[in-house]
Amino acid sequence: MEEKKERTMLSQEDWQEYKKITQNGEQASNRELLIQWYDKKYQIFEGGTFAAQKCCELLYSNLIASEHLQILDVGCGTGDQARLFQNLGVQEASWYGIDMSQAMLESAKSKKLYKELSNSILPEIPYPDCHFDIVISAGTLCSPGNAPVETLSEMIRVTKPSGLLCFSYRLNWFENEESGWKKTHEQLVKKGLMKELVRQIDAYIPSQNISGLYFVCQKGQL
């Protein structure tokens, strides 16, 4: 298996600019600035992030079936999750992606690996209940400004019963009580809406010494 490395060319200047935009969390005004930042900086995400590679490997390791899958990529970015997953050996899958950055979506479209790509601002996921075998979100959840906590419930909603969810959190933001992510995650597990199959701590943005928390979960039957 290919060794994980940080592909994203995120400079210190880019990182400081990103932090400045997202310092007030989920405010609507910040969301617009963040979209503009992603539209301008999308090329630095080409090739996939450390979180994308990690999520794809964990998901692949927990697949029961690998044919004719319908997969939703939440915060698909430049579309590298589909490519990484394909490189692991899953060829017969229909990929759908949503992202708030039009420039990111255009990049994903150019790779010709996604059946459908949609512009959407989370927590809105424009698909019906129980629609996907797998929902993946690499580097989008629990990153200030990218997605409110209601996004996780929406991801569960569109997953088929017993389907898989694979996602990453930025560890320090997950543990921050003000973010609400840890409380929301634990409540959904307690209610039986999803069951944790894998929980791992690993790097998230290695160049900034930021750790991530990675999950593979199975949707409950409720």
Coordinates of N, CA and C in Angstrom, one line a residue:
M1 N 0.8 -1.2 0.0 CA 0.0 0.0 0.0 C 0.9 1.2 0.0
E2 N 0.4 2.2 -0.8 CA 1.2 3.5 -0.9 C 1.4 4.2 0.4
E3 N 2.6 4.6 0.7 CA 2.9 5.3 2.0 C 2.2 6.7 1.9
K4 N 1.5 7.0 3.0 CA 0.8 8.3 3.1 C 1.8 9.4 3.3
K5 N 1.5 10.5 2.6 CA 2.3 11.7 2.8 C 1.4 12.9 2.5
E6 N 1.9 14.0 3.0 CA 1.1 15.2 2.8 C 1.3 15.7 1.4
R7 N 0.2 15.6 0.5 CA 0.3 16.1 -0.8 C 0.0 17.5 -1.0
T8 N -0.9 18.0 -0.1 CA -1.3 19.4 -0.2 C -0.2 20.4 0.1
M9 N 0.0 21.3 -0.9 CA 1.1 22.2 -0.8 C 0.6 23.5 -0.1
L10 N 0.4 23.4 1.2 CA -0.1 24.5 2.0 C 1.0 25.2 2.7
S11 N 1.3 26.4 2.2 CA 2.4 27.2 2.7 C 2.0 27.8 4.1
Q12 N 2.9 28.3 4.8 CA 2.6 29.0 6.0 C 1.8 30.2 5.8
E13 N 2.0 30.9 4.7 CA 1.2 32.1 4.4 C -0.3 31.7 4.1
D14 N -0.5 30.6 3.4 CA -1.8 30.1 3.1 C -2.5 29.7 4.4
W15 N -1.8 29.0 5.2 CA -2.3 28.5 6.5 C -2.8 29.7 7.4
Q16 N -2.0 30.7 7.5 CA -2.3 31.9 8.3 C -3.5 32.6 7.8
E17 N -3.6 32.7 6.5 CA -4.8 33.3 5.8 C -6.0 32.5 6.1
Y18 N -5.9 31.2 6.0 CA -7.1 30.3 6.3 C -7.5 30.4 7.7
K19 N -6.6 30.4 8.6 CA -6.9 30.6 10.1 C -7.6 31.9 10.3
K20 N -7.2 33.0 9.7 CA -7.8 34.3 9.9 C -9.2 34.3 9.4
I21 N -9.5 33.6 8.3 CA -10.9 33.6 7.8 C -11.8 32.8 8.7
T22 N -11.3 31.7 9.2 CA -12.1 30.7 10.0 C -12.1 31.0 11.5
Q23 N -11.5 32.0 11.9 CA -11.4 32.2 13.4 C -12.7 32.4 14.1
N24 N -13.8 32.8 13.4 CA -15.1 33.0 14.0 C -16.1 31.8 13.7
G25 N -15.5 30.7 13.3 CA -16.3 29.5 13.2 C -17.3 29.5 12.0
E26 N -18.5 29.3 12.3 CA -19.6 29.0 11.3 C -20.4 30.3 10.9
Q27 N -19.9 31.4 11.2 CA -20.6 32.6 10.8 C -20.8 32.7 9.3
A28 N -22.0 33.1 8.8 CA -22.3 33.2 7.4 C -21.3 34.0 6.6
S29 N -20.9 35.2 7.2 CA -20.0 36.0 6.5 C -18.6 35.3 6.3
N30 N -18.2 34.5 7.3 CA -17.0 33.8 7.1 C -17.1 32.7 6.1
R31 N -18.3 32.1 5.9 CA -18.5 31.1 4.9 C -18.3 31.7 3.5
E32 N -18.7 32.8 3.3 CA -18.5 33.4 1.9 C -17.1 33.7 1.7
L33 N -16.4 34.2 2.7 CA -14.9 34.5 2.5 C -14.2 33.2 2.3
L34 N -14.6 32.1 3.0 CA -14.0 30.8 2.9 C -14.2 30.2 1.5
I35 N -15.4 30.4 0.9 CA -15.6 29.9 -0.4 C -14.7 30.6 -1.4
Q36 N -14.6 31.9 -1.2 CA -13.7 32.7 -2.1 C -12.3 32.2 -2.0
W37 N -11.9 31.9 -0.7 CA -10.5 31.4 -0.5 C -10.3 30.1 -1.2
Y38 N -11.2 29.2 -1.1 CA -11.1 27.9 -1.8 C -11.1 28.0 -3.3
D39 N -12.0 28.9 -3.8 CA -12.0 29.2 -5.3 C -10.7 29.7 -5.8
K40 N -10.0 30.5 -4.9 CA -8.7 31.0 -5.3 C -7.5 30.0 -5.1
K41 N -7.6 29.2 -4.1 CA -6.5 28.4 -3.7 C -6.7 26.9 -4.0
Y42 N -7.7 26.5 -4.8 CA -8.0 25.1 -5.0 C -6.9 24.3 -5.5
Q43 N -6.0 24.9 -6.3 CA -4.9 24.1 -6.9 C -3.9 23.5 -5.8
I44 N -3.8 24.1 -4.6 CA -2.9 23.6 -3.6 C -3.5 22.3 -3.0
F45 N -4.8 22.0 -3.3 CA -5.3 20.7 -2.8 C -5.3 19.6 -3.9
E46 N -4.8 19.9 -5.1 CA -4.7 18.9 -6.1 C -3.8 17.8 -5.7
G47 N -4.2 16.6 -6.0 CA -3.4 15.4 -5.6 C -3.8 14.7 -4.4
G48 N -4.7 15.4 -3.6 CA -5.2 14.8 -2.4 C -4.5 15.1 -1.1
T49 N -5.2 15.1 0.0 CA -4.6 15.5 1.3 C -4.2 14.2 2.0
F50 N -3.5 14.4 3.1 CA -3.2 13.3 4.0 C -4.5 12.7 4.5
A51 N -5.4 13.5 4.9 CA -6.7 13.0 5.4 C -7.5 12.2 4.4
A52 N -7.4 12.6 3.1 CA -8.1 11.9 2.0 C -7.5 10.5 1.9
Q53 N -6.2 10.4 1.9 CA -5.5 9.1 1.7 C -5.8 8.2 2.9
K54 N -5.8 8.8 4.1 CA -6.1 8.0 5.3 C -7.5 7.5 5.3
C55 N -8.5 8.3 5.0 CA -9.9 7.9 5.0 C -10.1 6.8 3.9
C56 N -9.5 7.0 2.7 CA -9.7 6.0 1.7 C -9.2 4.6 2.1
E57 N -8.0 4.6 2.7 CA -7.4 3.4 3.2 C -8.3 2.7 4.3
L58 N -8.7 3.5 5.2 CA -9.6 2.9 6.3 C -10.9 2.4 5.7
L59 N -11.5 3.1 4.8 CA -12.7 2.6 4.2 C -12.5 1.4 3.4
Y60 N -11.5 1.3 2.6 CA -11.2 0.1 1.8 C -11.0 -1.1 2.7
S61 N -10.3 -0.9 3.9 CA -10.0 -2.0 4.8 C -11.3 -2.6 5.4
N62 N -12.4 -1.8 5.4 CA -13.6 -2.2 6.1 C -14.7 -2.5 5.1
L63 N -14.4 -2.6 3.8 CA -15.5 -3.0 2.8 C -15.8 -4.4 2.9
I64 N -17.1 -4.7 2.9 CA -17.6 -6.1 2.7 C -17.8 -6.5 1.3
A65 N -18.4 -5.6 0.5 CA -18.6 -5.7 -0.9 C -17.9 -4.5 -1.6
S66 N -17.4 -4.7 -2.8 CA -16.7 -3.6 -3.5 C -17.2 -3.4 -4.9
E67 N -18.4 -4.0 -5.2 CA -18.9 -3.8 -6.6 C -20.3 -3.1 -6.6
H68 N -20.4 -2.3 -7.6 CA -21.7 -1.5 -7.8 C -22.1 -0.7 -6.6
L69 N -21.1 0.0 -6.0 CA -21.4 0.8 -4.9 C -21.8 2.2 -5.3
Q70 N -22.7 2.9 -4.6 CA -23.0 4.3 -4.8 C -22.3 5.0 -3.6
I71 N -21.4 5.9 -3.9 CA -20.6 6.6 -2.9 C -20.8 8.1 -3.0
L72 N -21.1 8.7 -1.8 CA -21.2 10.2 -1.8 C -20.0 10.7 -1.1
D73 N -19.4 11.7 -1.7 CA -18.2 12.4 -1.2 C -18.6 13.8 -0.8
V74 N -18.7 14.0 0.6 CA -19.1 15.2 1.2 C -18.0 16.2 1.4
G75 N -18.0 17.3 0.6 CA -16.8 18.1 0.6 C -15.8 17.5 -0.3
C76 N -16.2 17.2 -1.5 CA -15.3 16.4 -2.4 C -14.1 17.2 -2.9
G77 N -14.1 18.5 -2.7 CA -12.9 19.3 -3.1 C -12.5 19.0 -4.6
T78 N -11.2 18.8 -4.8 CA -10.7 18.6 -6.2 C -11.0 17.2 -6.7
G79 N -11.7 16.4 -6.0 CA -12.1 15.1 -6.5 C -11.1 14.0 -6.4
D80 N -10.1 14.1 -5.5 CA -9.1 13.1 -5.4 C -9.5 11.8 -4.6
Q81 N -10.6 11.9 -3.8 CA -11.0 10.7 -3.1 C -11.3 9.6 -4.1
A82 N -12.1 9.9 -5.1 CA -12.5 8.9 -6.1 C -11.2 8.2 -6.7
R83 N -10.3 9.1 -7.1 CA -9.0 8.5 -7.7 C -8.3 7.7 -6.7
L84 N -8.1 8.1 -5.5 CA -7.4 7.3 -4.5 C -8.0 6.0 -4.2
F85 N -9.4 6.0 -4.1 CA -10.1 4.8 -3.9 C -10.0 3.8 -5.0
Q86 N -10.0 4.4 -6.2 CA -9.9 3.6 -7.4 C -8.5 2.9 -7.5
N87 N -7.5 3.7 -7.1 CA -6.1 3.1 -7.0 C -6.0 2.0 -6.0
L88 N -6.8 2.0 -5.0 CA -6.8 0.9 -4.1 C -7.4 -0.4 -4.6
G89 N -8.1 -0.3 -5.7 CA -8.7 -1.5 -6.4 C -10.2 -1.5 -6.5
V90 N -10.9 -0.5 -6.1 CA -12.4 -0.5 -6.2 C -12.7 0.3 -7.5
Q91 N -13.0 -0.5 -8.6 CA -13.3 0.1 -9.9 C -14.7 0.3 -10.2
E92 N -15.6 -0.5 -9.7 CA -17.0 -0.5 -10.0 C -17.8 0.3 -9.0
A93 N -17.7 1.6 -9.0 CA -18.4 2.4 -8.0 C -18.8 3.7 -8.7
S94 N -20.0 4.1 -8.3 CA -20.6 5.4 -8.9 C -20.4 6.5 -7.8
W95 N -19.6 7.5 -8.1 CA -19.2 8.5 -7.2 C -20.1 9.8 -7.4
Y96 N -20.6 10.3 -6.3 CA -21.3 11.6 -6.3 C -20.6 12.5 -5.4
G97 N -20.4 13.8 -5.8 CA -19.7 14.7 -4.9 C -20.5 16.0 -4.7
I98 N -20.3 16.6 -3.5 CA -20.8 17.9 -3.2 C -19.7 18.8 -2.6
D99 N -19.7 20.1 -2.9 CA -18.8 21.0 -2.4 C -19.3 22.4 -2.5
M100 N -18.8 23.3 -1.7 CA -19.3 24.7 -1.7 C -18.5 25.6 -2.6
S101 N -17.4 25.1 -3.1 CA -16.5 25.8 -4.0 C -16.7 25.4 -5.5
Q102 N -17.1 26.3 -6.3 CA -17.3 26.0 -7.7 C -16.0 25.6 -8.4
A103 N -14.9 26.3 -8.0 CA -13.6 26.0 -8.6 C -13.1 24.5 -8.2
M104 N -13.4 24.1 -7.0 CA -13.1 22.8 -6.6 C -13.9 21.8 -7.4
L105 N -15.2 22.1 -7.6 CA -16.0 21.2 -8.4 C -15.6 21.1 -9.9
E106 N -15.2 22.2 -10.4 CA -14.7 22.1 -11.8 C -13.4 21.3 -11.9
S107 N -12.6 21.3 -10.9 CA -11.4 20.5 -10.9 C -11.8 19.0 -10.8
A108 N -12.7 18.7 -9.9 CA -13.2 17.3 -9.7 C -13.8 16.8 -11.0
K109 N -14.6 17.7 -11.7 CA -15.2 17.3 -13.0 C -14.2 17.0 -14.0
S110 N -13.1 17.7 -14.0 CA -12.1 17.4 -15.0 C -11.4 16.0 -14.9
K111 N -11.6 15.4 -13.8 CA -11.0 14.1 -13.6 C -11.9 13.0 -14.1
K112 N -13.2 13.3 -14.4 CA -14.1 12.4 -15.1 C -14.3 11.1 -14.3
L113 N -14.3 11.2 -13.0 CA -14.5 10.0 -12.1 C -15.9 10.1 -11.3
Y114 N -16.5 11.2 -11.4 CA -17.8 11.4 -10.6 C -19.0 11.4 -11.6
K115 N -20.0 10.6 -11.2 CA -21.2 10.6 -12.0 C -22.0 11.9 -11.9
E116 N -21.9 12.5 -10.7 CA -22.7 13.7 -10.5 C -21.9 14.6 -9.5
L117 N -21.9 15.9 -9.8 CA -21.2 16.9 -8.8 C -22.2 18.0 -8.6
S118 N -22.3 18.4 -7.4 CA -23.3 19.5 -7.0 C -22.7 20.5 -6.1
N119 N -23.1 21.8 -6.3 CA -22.7 22.8 -5.4 C -23.7 22.9 -4.3
S120 N -23.2 22.7 -3.1 CA -24.0 22.7 -1.9 C -23.3 23.2 -0.7
I121 N -24.0 24.0 0.1 CA -23.4 24.5 1.4 C -23.9 23.7 2.5
L122 N -23.1 23.0 3.2 CA -23.5 22.1 4.3 C -24.1 22.9 5.5
P123 N -25.1 22.3 6.1 CA -25.4 20.9 6.2 C -26.3 20.4 5.1
E124 N -26.7 21.2 4.1 CA -27.6 20.7 3.1 C -26.9 19.6 2.3
I125 N -27.6 18.4 2.2 CA -27.1 17.4 1.3 C -28.3 17.0 0.4
P126 N -28.3 17.4 -0.9 CA -29.5 17.4 -1.8 C -29.8 16.0 -2.3
Y127 N -29.9 15.0 -1.5 CA -30.2 13.6 -1.9 C -31.3 13.0 -0.9
P128 N -32.0 12.1 -1.4 CA -33.1 11.5 -0.6 C -32.5 10.5 0.5
D129 N -33.4 10.2 1.4 CA -33.0 9.3 2.5 C -32.5 7.9 2.0
C130 N -31.6 7.3 2.7 CA -31.1 6.0 2.5 C -30.7 5.7 1.0
H131 N -29.9 6.6 0.5 CA -29.6 6.6 -1.0 C -28.2 6.0 -1.3
F132 N -27.3 6.1 -0.4 CA -25.9 5.7 -0.7 C -25.4 4.5 0.2
D133 N -24.6 3.7 -0.5 CA -24.0 2.6 0.2 C -22.9 3.1 1.2
I134 N -22.2 4.2 0.7 CA -21.1 4.7 1.5 C -21.2 6.2 1.4
V135 N -20.9 6.9 2.5 CA -20.7 8.3 2.6 C -19.3 8.6 3.2
I136 N -18.5 9.4 2.5 CA -17.2 9.7 2.9 C -17.0 11.2 3.0
S137 N -16.3 11.7 4.0 CA -16.0 13.1 4.1 C -14.6 13.2 4.7
A138 N -13.6 13.6 3.9 CA -12.2 13.6 4.3 C -11.7 15.1 4.4
G139 N -11.6 15.5 5.6 CA -11.0 16.9 5.8 C -12.0 18.0 5.7
T140 N -13.3 17.6 5.8 CA -14.4 18.7 5.8 C -15.1 18.9 7.1
L141 N -15.4 17.8 7.8 CA -16.1 17.9 9.1 C -15.2 18.4 10.1
C142 N -15.7 19.1 11.1 CA -14.9 19.6 12.2 C -13.7 20.4 11.8
S143 N -13.9 21.2 10.7 CA -12.9 22.2 10.3 C -13.7 23.5 10.3
P144 N -13.3 24.4 11.1 CA -14.1 25.7 11.3 C -14.5 26.3 10.0
G145 N -15.8 26.5 9.8 CA -16.3 27.2 8.6 C -16.7 26.3 7.5
N146 N -16.2 25.0 7.5 CA -16.6 24.1 6.4 C -18.0 23.5 6.6
A147 N -18.3 23.1 7.8 CA -19.6 22.4 8.0 C -20.0 22.5 9.5
P148 N -21.3 22.8 9.7 CA -21.9 22.9 11.0 C -22.1 21.4 11.5
V149 N -22.4 21.3 12.8 CA -22.5 19.9 13.4 C -23.7 19.2 12.8
E150 N -24.7 19.8 12.3 CA -25.9 19.1 11.8 C -25.5 18.3 10.5
T151 N -24.3 18.5 10.0 CA -23.9 17.8 8.8 C -23.9 16.3 9.0
L152 N -23.4 15.9 10.2 CA -23.2 14.5 10.5 C -24.6 13.8 10.4
S153 N -25.6 14.4 11.0 CA -27.0 13.8 10.9 C -27.5 13.6 9.5
E154 N -27.1 14.7 8.7 CA -27.5 14.6 7.3 C -26.8 13.5 6.5
M155 N -25.5 13.3 6.8 CA -24.8 12.2 6.2 C -25.4 10.8 6.6
I156 N -25.8 10.7 7.8 CA -26.4 9.4 8.2 C -27.7 9.3 7.5
R157 N -28.5 10.3 7.4 CA -29.8 10.3 6.7 C -29.7 9.7 5.3
V158 N -28.7 10.1 4.5 CA -28.6 9.7 3.1 C -27.9 8.4 2.9
T159 N -27.4 7.8 4.0 CA -26.8 6.5 4.0 C -27.8 5.4 4.1
K160 N -27.6 4.3 3.4 CA -28.5 3.1 3.5 C -28.4 2.5 4.8
P161 N -29.4 1.8 5.3 CA -29.3 1.0 6.6 C -28.1 0.0 6.5
S162 N -27.2 0.0 7.5 CA -26.0 -0.8 7.5 C -24.9 -0.3 6.6
G163 N -25.2 0.8 5.9 CA -24.1 1.3 5.1 C -23.0 1.9 5.9
L164 N -21.9 2.3 5.2 CA -20.7 2.8 5.9 C -20.6 4.3 5.8
L165 N -20.1 4.9 6.8 CA -19.7 6.3 6.8 C -18.2 6.4 7.2
C166 N -17.4 7.1 6.5 CA -16.0 7.3 6.8 C -15.7 8.8 6.8
F167 N -15.1 9.3 7.9 CA -14.9 10.7 8.0 C -13.8 11.0 9.0
S168 N -13.3 12.3 8.8 CA -12.2 12.7 9.7 C -12.6 14.0 10.4
Y169 N -12.0 14.2 11.6 CA -12.2 15.4 12.4 C -10.8 16.0 12.6
R170 N -10.7 17.3 12.7 CA -9.5 17.9 13.2 C -9.6 17.7 14.7
L171 N -8.6 17.1 15.3 CA -8.7 16.6 16.7 C -8.9 17.8 17.7
N172 N -8.2 18.8 17.6 CA -8.3 19.9 18.5 C -9.7 20.6 18.5
W173 N -10.3 20.7 17.3 CA -11.6 21.3 17.2 C -12.7 20.3 17.7
F174 N -12.5 19.1 17.5 CA -13.4 18.0 18.0 C -13.5 18.1 19.5
E175 N -12.3 18.2 20.1 CA -12.2 18.3 21.6 C -12.7 19.6 22.2
N176 N -12.8 20.6 21.4 CA -13.2 22.0 21.8 C -14.7 22.0 22.1
E177 N -15.1 22.1 23.3 CA -16.6 22.1 23.6 C -17.4 23.1 22.9
E178 N -16.8 24.2 22.5 CA -17.5 25.2 21.8 C -17.9 24.8 20.4
S179 N -17.2 23.9 19.8 CA -17.5 23.5 18.5 C -18.8 22.6 18.4
G180 N -19.0 21.9 19.5 CA -20.2 21.0 19.6 C -20.1 19.7 18.9
W181 N -18.9 19.4 18.2 CA -18.8 18.2 17.4 C -18.7 16.9 18.3
K182 N -17.9 17.0 19.3 CA -17.8 15.8 20.2 C -19.2 15.4 20.7
K183 N -19.9 16.4 21.3 CA -21.2 16.1 21.9 C -22.2 15.5 20.8
T184 N -22.2 16.1 19.6 CA -23.1 15.6 18.6 C -22.7 14.2 18.2
H185 N -21.4 14.0 18.0 CA -21.0 12.6 17.6 C -21.4 11.6 18.6
E186 N -21.1 11.9 19.9 CA -21.4 10.9 20.9 C -22.9 10.7 21.1
Q187 N -23.7 11.7 20.9 CA -25.2 11.5 21.0 C -25.7 10.6 19.8
L188 N -25.2 10.8 18.6 CA -25.6 10.0 17.5 C -25.3 8.5 17.7
V189 N -24.1 8.3 18.3 CA -23.7 6.9 18.6 C -24.6 6.3 19.7
K190 N -24.9 7.1 20.8 CA -25.7 6.7 21.9 C -27.1 6.3 21.4
K191 N -27.6 7.1 20.5 CA -29.0 6.8 20.0 C -29.1 5.6 19.0
G192 N -27.9 5.1 18.7 CA -27.9 3.9 17.8 C -28.0 4.3 16.3
L193 N -27.8 5.6 16.0 CA -27.9 6.0 14.6 C -26.7 5.6 13.8
M194 N -25.6 5.4 14.5 CA -24.4 4.9 13.9 C -23.6 4.1 14.9
K195 N -22.8 3.2 14.5 CA -21.9 2.4 15.3 C -20.5 2.5 14.9
E196 N -19.6 2.8 15.8 CA -18.2 3.0 15.5 C -17.5 1.6 15.2
L197 N -16.9 1.5 14.0 CA -16.2 0.3 13.7 C -14.7 0.5 13.8
V198 N -14.3 1.7 13.5 CA -12.8 2.1 13.6 C -12.8 3.5 14.2
R199 N -11.8 3.7 15.0 CA -11.5 5.1 15.6 C -10.0 5.2 15.8
Q200 N -9.4 6.1 15.0 CA -7.9 6.2 15.0 C -7.5 7.7 15.1
I201 N -6.4 7.9 15.8 CA -5.8 9.2 15.8 C -4.6 9.1 14.9
D202 N -4.4 10.1 14.0 CA -3.2 10.1 13.1 C -3.0 11.6 12.7
A203 N -2.0 11.8 11.9 CA -1.8 13.1 11.4 C -3.0 13.6 10.6
Y204 N -3.1 14.9 10.5 CA -4.2 15.5 9.7 C -3.6 16.6 8.7
I205 N -2.9 17.5 9.3 CA -2.1 18.4 8.4 C -0.7 18.4 9.0
P206 N 0.1 17.4 8.5 CA 1.4 17.2 9.1 C 2.3 18.4 9.2
S207 N 2.3 19.3 8.1 CA 3.2 20.4 8.1 C 2.9 21.4 9.2
Q208 N 1.6 21.4 9.7 CA 1.3 22.3 10.8 C 1.2 21.6 12.1
N209 N 1.6 20.3 12.2 CA 1.6 19.5 13.4 C 0.2 19.4 14.0
I210 N -0.8 19.3 13.1 CA -2.2 19.1 13.5 C -2.6 17.7 13.4
S211 N -3.2 17.1 14.4 CA -3.6 15.7 14.4 C -5.1 15.6 14.0
G212 N -5.4 14.4 13.6 CA -6.8 14.2 13.2 C -7.4 12.9 13.9
L213 N -8.7 12.9 13.9 CA -9.4 11.7 14.5 C -10.2 11.1 13.3
Y214 N -10.0 9.8 13.0 CA -10.6 9.2 11.9 C -11.6 8.1 12.3
F215 N -12.7 8.0 11.6 CA -13.7 7.1 11.9 C -14.2 6.3 10.7
V216 N -14.5 5.0 10.9 CA -15.4 4.3 10.0 C -16.6 3.8 10.9
C217 N -17.8 4.2 10.4 CA -19.0 3.9 11.2 C -20.0 3.2 10.3
Q218 N -20.9 2.4 11.0 CA -22.0 1.7 10.2 C -23.3 2.3 10.7
K219 N -24.1 2.6 9.7 CA -25.4 3.2 10.0 C -26.3 2.2 10.7
G220 N -27.0 2.6 11.8 CA -27.9 1.7 12.5 C -29.1 1.3 11.7
Q221 N -29.9 0.4 12.2 CA -31.1 0.0 11.5 C -32.4 0.7 11.9
L222 N -32.2 1.7 12.8 CA -33.4 2.5 13.3 C -34.0 3.3 12.2

